[in-house]
C-alpha positions as YAML, in Angstrom:
chain: A
units: angstrom
residues:
- id: 1
  name: MET
  ca: [-38.93, 37.42, 127.41]
- id: 2
  name: ILE
  ca: [-40.54, 37.59, 123.97]
- id: 3
  name: THR
  ca: [-41.91, 34.78, 121.85]
- id: 4
  name: CYS
  ca: [-41.69, 34.80, 118.07]
- id: 5
  name: PHE
  ca: [-44.58, 33.10, 116.30]
- id: 6
  name: ILE
  ca: [-43.99, 32.43, 112.61]
- id: 7
  name: ARG
  ca: [-47.08, 31.51, 110.62]
- id: 8
  name: TYR
  ca: [-46.30, 29.79, 107.35]
- id: 9
  name: GLU
  ca: [-48.53, 29.16, 104.40]
- id: 10
  name: ILE
  ca: [-47.06, 26.09, 102.72]
- id: 11
  name: ASP
  ca: [-47.70, 24.18, 99.53]
- id: 12
  name: PRO
  ca: [-49.97, 21.29, 100.64]
- id: 13
  name: PHE
  ca: [-48.15, 18.93, 98.26]
- id: 14
  name: LYS
  ca: [-44.75, 19.74, 99.76]
- id: 15
  name: GLN
  ca: [-45.33, 18.97, 103.44]
- id: 16
  name: ASP
  ca: [-42.30, 16.64, 103.43]
- id: 17
  name: ALA
  ca: [-40.12, 19.57, 102.34]
- id: 18
  name: PHE
  ca: [-41.49, 21.65, 105.22]
- id: 19
  name: ALA
  ca: [-40.73, 18.81, 107.67]
- id: 20
  name: HIS
  ca: [-37.14, 18.68, 106.37]
- id: 21
  name: TYR
  ca: [-36.88, 22.46, 106.79]
- id: 22
  name: ALA
  ca: [-38.28, 22.27, 110.34]
- id: 23
  name: ARG
  ca: [-35.86, 19.53, 111.42]
- id: 24
  name: HIS
  ca: [-32.90, 21.60, 110.24]
- id: 25
  name: TRP
  ca: [-34.12, 24.67, 112.13]
- id: 26
  name: GLY
  ca: [-34.34, 22.36, 115.14]
- id: 27
  name: GLN
  ca: [-30.55, 22.18, 115.01]
- id: 28
  name: ALA
  ca: [-29.63, 25.72, 113.93]
- id: 29
  name: ILE
  ca: [-32.01, 27.86, 116.01]
- id: 30
  name: PRO
  ca: [-30.90, 26.68, 119.49]
- id: 31
  name: ARG
  ca: [-27.24, 26.75, 118.44]
- id: 32
  name: CYS
  ca: [-27.65, 30.39, 117.39]
- id: 33
  name: GLY
  ca: [-29.19, 31.48, 120.69]
- id: 34
  name: ALA
  ca: [-32.99, 31.19, 120.63]
- id: 35
  name: ASP
  ca: [-34.99, 28.79, 122.79]
- id: 36
  name: LEU
  ca: [-36.90, 26.77, 120.20]
- id: 37
  name: ILE
  ca: [-40.35, 25.63, 121.30]
- id: 38
  name: GLY
  ca: [-40.90, 23.88, 118.00]
- id: 39
  name: TYR
  ca: [-42.04, 23.78, 114.41]
- id: 40
  name: PHE
  ca: [-45.57, 22.51, 113.82]
- id: 41
  name: ALA
  ca: [-46.76, 21.02, 110.53]
- id: 42
  name: PRO
  ca: [-50.33, 20.41, 109.36]
- id: 43
  name: HIS
  ca: [-51.96, 17.33, 110.83]
- id: 44
  name: GLU
  ca: [-55.73, 17.78, 110.77]
- id: 45
  name: GLY
  ca: [-57.79, 20.57, 109.26]
- id: 46
  name: SER
  ca: [-55.78, 23.02, 107.18]
- id: 47
  name: THR
  ca: [-53.17, 21.45, 104.92]
- id: 48
  name: THR
  ca: [-51.46, 24.77, 104.28]
- id: 49
  name: THR
  ca: [-50.86, 26.30, 107.74]
- id: 50
  name: ALA
  ca: [-47.71, 25.61, 109.77]
- id: 51
  name: TYR
  ca: [-45.96, 27.38, 112.65]
- id: 52
  name: GLY
  ca: [-42.53, 27.93, 114.13]
- id: 53
  name: VAL
  ca: [-42.24, 29.20, 117.74]
- id: 54
  name: TYR
  ca: [-39.19, 30.28, 119.75]
- id: 55
  name: THR
  ca: [-38.34, 32.64, 122.60]
- id: 56
  name: LEU
  ca: [-35.64, 35.24, 123.18]
- id: 57
  name: PRO
  ca: [-34.91, 37.68, 126.01]
- id: 58
  name: SER
  ca: [-35.53, 40.82, 123.90]
- id: 59
  name: LEU
  ca: [-35.71, 42.32, 120.41]
- id: 60
  name: ALA
  ca: [-32.01, 43.26, 120.76]
- id: 61
  name: ALA
  ca: [-31.23, 39.59, 121.42]
- id: 62
  name: TYR
  ca: [-33.31, 38.73, 118.34]
- id: 63
  name: GLU
  ca: [-31.17, 41.00, 116.16]
- id: 64
  name: ALA
  ca: [-27.96, 39.32, 117.39]
- id: 65
  name: TYR
  ca: [-29.54, 35.87, 116.95]
- id: 66
  name: LYS
  ca: [-30.64, 36.75, 113.40]
- id: 67
  name: ALA
  ca: [-27.06, 37.70, 112.47]
- id: 68
  name: ARG
  ca: [-25.70, 34.42, 113.90]
- id: 69
  name: LEU
  ca: [-28.38, 32.43, 112.07]
- id: 70
  name: ALA
  ca: [-27.51, 34.07, 108.73]
- id: 71
  name: ASP
  ca: [-23.89, 33.05, 109.33]
- id: 72
  name: ASP
  ca: [-24.66, 29.49, 110.45]
- id: 73
  name: PRO
  ca: [-23.94, 26.74, 107.84]
- id: 74
  name: ILE
  ca: [-27.22, 24.90, 108.53]
- id: 75
  name: GLY
  ca: [-29.10, 28.22, 108.52]
- id: 76
  name: ARG
  ca: [-27.64, 29.25, 105.17]
- id: 77
  name: GLU
  ca: [-28.41, 25.85, 103.66]
- id: 78
  name: ASN
  ca: [-31.96, 25.90, 105.01]
- id: 79
  name: TYR
  ca: [-32.63, 29.34, 103.50]
- id: 80
  name: ALA
  ca: [-31.25, 28.04, 100.16]
- id: 81
  name: PHE
  ca: [-33.34, 24.86, 100.45]
- id: 82
  name: ALA
  ca: [-36.55, 26.88, 100.94]
- id: 83
  name: LYS
  ca: [-35.71, 29.11, 97.99]
- id: 84
  name: ARG
  ca: [-34.87, 26.13, 95.76]
- id: 85
  name: GLU
  ca: [-37.88, 23.96, 96.70]
- id: 86
  name: GLN
  ca: [-40.41, 26.83, 96.91]
- id: 87
  name: PHE
  ca: [-42.70, 25.14, 99.45]
- id: 88
  name: LEU
  ca: [-43.21, 28.35, 101.47]
- id: 89
  name: ARG
  ca: [-45.95, 30.51, 99.99]
- id: 90
  name: ARG
  ca: [-46.06, 33.07, 102.80]
- id: 91
  name: GLU
  ca: [-44.35, 33.75, 106.11]
- id: 92
  name: ASP
  ca: [-45.68, 36.10, 108.81]
- id: 93
  name: ARG
  ca: [-43.71, 36.82, 111.97]
- id: 94
  name: ILE
  ca: [-45.06, 38.37, 115.18]
- id: 95
  name: PHE
  ca: [-43.42, 38.91, 118.57]
- id: 96
  name: LEU
  ca: [-45.62, 38.52, 121.65]
- id: 97
  name: LYS
  ca: [-45.04, 38.56, 125.39]
- id: 98
  name: LEU
  ca: [-46.73, 36.30, 127.91]
- id: 99
  name: ALA
  ca: [-49.66, 38.05, 129.57]
- id: 100
  name: SER
  ca: [-51.32, 35.18, 131.48]
- id: 101
  name: ALA
  ca: [-48.61, 34.37, 134.06]
- id: 102
  name: PRO
  ca: [-48.48, 33.24, 136.76]
- id: 103
  name: HIS
  ca: [-50.27, 30.05, 135.78]
- id: 104
  name: ALA
  ca: [-51.99, 27.70, 138.15]
- id: 105
  name: PRO
  ca: [-50.47, 24.22, 138.58]
- id: 106
  name: LEU
  ca: [-51.53, 21.66, 135.99]
- id: 107
  name: VAL
  ca: [-54.14, 19.22, 137.30]
- id: 108
  name: ARG
  ca: [-53.83, 15.76, 135.80]
- id: 109
  name: ALA
  ca: [-57.06, 13.77, 135.89]
...
């Protein structure tokens, strides 16, 4: 399993546009085959840093997912929305694999 972390630099005055973008990916990404962990918008601290995180079985699965996403109506509209509204200043994508497993059980105090 691999996890894709997308780090976005967003326009701090267009956080509502990023939230709209994130909600739409919340529909398209799972439908196209990735397990979406979530999109995270600025809350405290930086007003320009946001993240998107999802998992896939492999890089080959990512390539197939990417093709389905480009063909998806919500995906196409979301790409067009980002281009039109220009709230994304930068997007960096990295694929990581979990190195800390197995984890201990969570202790709730």
